[in-house]
């Protein structure tokens, strides 16, 4: 056998910053028929019986040819250096037509039959798995499986980039601090339609594909709904063939891994990168300088000095479903420079001092949301946010300029920037993208202030995700001035010009307008010390900056958007009503129904007679015709029971709680999973469990036997410095210990706090859930996304009229939703009444609170936690989240759920209705609205490649199994 290596590196100009990986210049893979013996298969990969290698291409300009085997060298690094190639507003010499960097992908995809896939797995087991030779253990098999799938992603990835480069569509760039992606392998192999062939190929090795998929660790890139939403959006963008990318940060240790003990929560670093990530591609050729601190020259305006780090890109392919389009999630990390290592002090024994600069660089991307109680913590968070914004905007500008140059233009037409680029800031974390874009346009590209402002305001959009004041970020003015002096010059000018435009509206006085300025301006000036009051630093209001600079501003649920317009940004809404839109959140039906719940998906496909609902969820409405069908009810229940039993080993592994099958068969599985926060009211949930436990203890054995058995599960992470949230976790654990060790509760009540809640846990908990708690204080949850996932999987909801609950209830009907609690309009009045001492607690609330304070749960009286529910007003007391007011109606709603569960047909009908009316909450619908109403982008499908199968045939029920038309009757 001859291995021929042909290098074209000396003849290739630097390719695109948005191109694909350049990991191998050439690789040929010899494939032989697999053998059941794993080692035989691995050995066979060196056989002389090689398969043809697709993707042989030549440079059309006569330069050196390159062999390509699934890994293209499509556009690698012009982004980082492009500013030196094209000067803004200056004549440029257009680059000659690119011969192949944007024309690499072959018209043929890699073979997808079982034999070729098995051979490819064997190749990777020997050459790519990086494990002990001549073994084929689970880790090695996972690595081989993952690397094989990644090659198939790369060919789609390359083709997508190539197509976008050729077509030059308007691109949307989604910037988010979080992406809660979950496991890549299981989702990717199903999205590209190769689950069946890979399962069969791995069987030849004696390996179960699901067991190998469980080996992968969840990516530590997010915390809660914000990150999960962003991940769903990427899936929908790719599936809808839209030209858009995601940008984020690559956190080495994630938020934290949550551990629990009898004392509550403790935190450990995430270990998701300890063994590497087989799906990411490090782009050493794509780096950008990021500056902090320093000073601005008063004469030239040049920002210089200070600290500088280098942002390096890690690319992650995101495949669409039923399409070849595969987009990119580009994550930035920081690498220490060798020049920052101070060798003389190191050799003198001052080792830490010698590495100080390098450590400061690596700490930026170490942890998601580092504690910010200290000034150092705030500074680190600000560094993170600016790194994300600066590297991303530099990359976007480089792409725009490169594509302008490819058109042969003499100058860069910056008037086209907003027609080719749109930036979506996911919450206030990426706010600095706007002033950073202005800085680059003025300081590097030569635009004047008016031009730069016009370009920026035409390109930037803002999504608000919260009404909580603490989440509308305000940075200390002194910190901003020190760390980002050039940007503060820009922000001050934006603020001054904005304030100058504020005029009295109809019916307003000049004093009214001045009052509005105080609320809407960006900078809160410092307050000097007066009398006993200490001096206060000024603040930079990031949300105000977002609204002023944003072309569009959107909320994420109908109720939330109305609150944004009527309260949070009311003064802005009066001035710019045309800016404000609603985009109700959604979740991808692929990961959150089709893939995580295959048994229910099979039932849905059978009764609809098609699996097309996976891509068009509006088709699921067809289930409503069979909502009363007893045959469907039986299959629905069987699927739910299968999921419940599938969950039990996970619960026992991570909590030590054993639930026997008999209890699981008769008990309602009740789940609340979301980050721990007082407004999400996990405290009210566990207090209802305490009340139920106390009532059950007072019953006779015969009375208890008549009650609806329930298994309550609560999961979520409490932020490391959020003391009250950690107390809630501790109470949940203590209640669980007490209840589960009480023999009287064995057949009627069990409780578990599920630790380290993440995507993988949700993929098990949500399909098994029959009831979900969506119980936030009305008006405080922007939208929620777990409520949508539970709904899609047939779970009924106990909930308030908050966030997307309002729209869910409208879809399922009031009779299929357990409503309780105050409405948004009542909350301010209730708080005012409490402050005046007018609140009269329900006896059940007082009884429960005193029972907890008695020390019944592990001897801890939870005085600080219960104290927050007492008193009338003040920080940490006065029941700000109105748990006491809503508790009685909450207990009533829980009782209604218990009663309905005993009527199995009525419950099953309501469960079918949940799934059948969930189409509105598909992220495909949400993204289509962003694309048409905010981004103004159109689908750009990749042509010329064989379509991927719609769904693995092994899990697609026969269409002939569809019930007859009369079955609905």
Short mmCIF file of C-alpha atoms in Angstrom, two decimals, residues 688-710 739 742 744-751 847 851 898:
data_model
loop_
_atom_site.label_atom_id
_atom_site.label_comp_id
_atom_site.label_asym_id
_atom_site.label_seq_id
_atom_site.Cartn_x
_atom_site.Cartn_y
_atom_site.Cartn_z
CA UNK A 688 -46.61 21.52 49.82
CA UNK A 689 -44.82 18.18 50.12
CA UNK A 690 -44.31 18.86 53.83
CA UNK A 691 -47.99 19.68 54.22
CA UNK A 692 -48.97 16.48 52.39
CA UNK A 693 -46.58 14.44 54.53
CA UNK A 694 -48.05 15.87 57.72
CA UNK A 695 -51.59 15.13 56.54
CA UNK A 696 -50.71 11.57 55.52
CA UNK A 697 -49.06 10.90 58.88
CA UNK A 698 -52.31 11.83 60.58
CA UNK A 699 -54.32 9.35 58.48
CA UNK A 700 -55.02 5.71 59.18
CA UNK A 701 -53.49 3.07 56.93
CA UNK A 702 -56.86 2.60 55.26
CA UNK A 703 -57.22 6.33 54.57
CA UNK A 704 -53.70 6.54 53.13
CA UNK A 705 -54.49 3.68 50.76
CA UNK A 706 -57.18 5.84 49.15
CA UNK A 707 -54.78 8.70 48.36
CA UNK A 708 -53.10 9.25 44.99
CA UNK A 709 -49.50 8.02 45.31
CA UNK A 710 -46.96 10.61 44.20
CA UNK A 739 -40.13 10.96 53.92
CA UNK A 742 -40.71 6.64 56.90
CA UNK A 744 -45.77 4.76 56.44
CA UNK A 745 -44.92 6.60 53.21
CA UNK A 746 -43.62 3.60 51.27
CA UNK A 747 -46.73 3.20 49.12
CA UNK A 748 -48.01 6.75 48.98
CA UNK A 749 -45.25 9.42 48.91
CA UNK A 750 -41.61 9.52 47.82
CA UNK A 751 -39.39 12.57 47.33
CA UNK A 847 -49.12 25.05 60.11
CA UNK A 851 -43.88 22.20 61.31
CA UNK A 898 -54.60 14.06 42.49
#
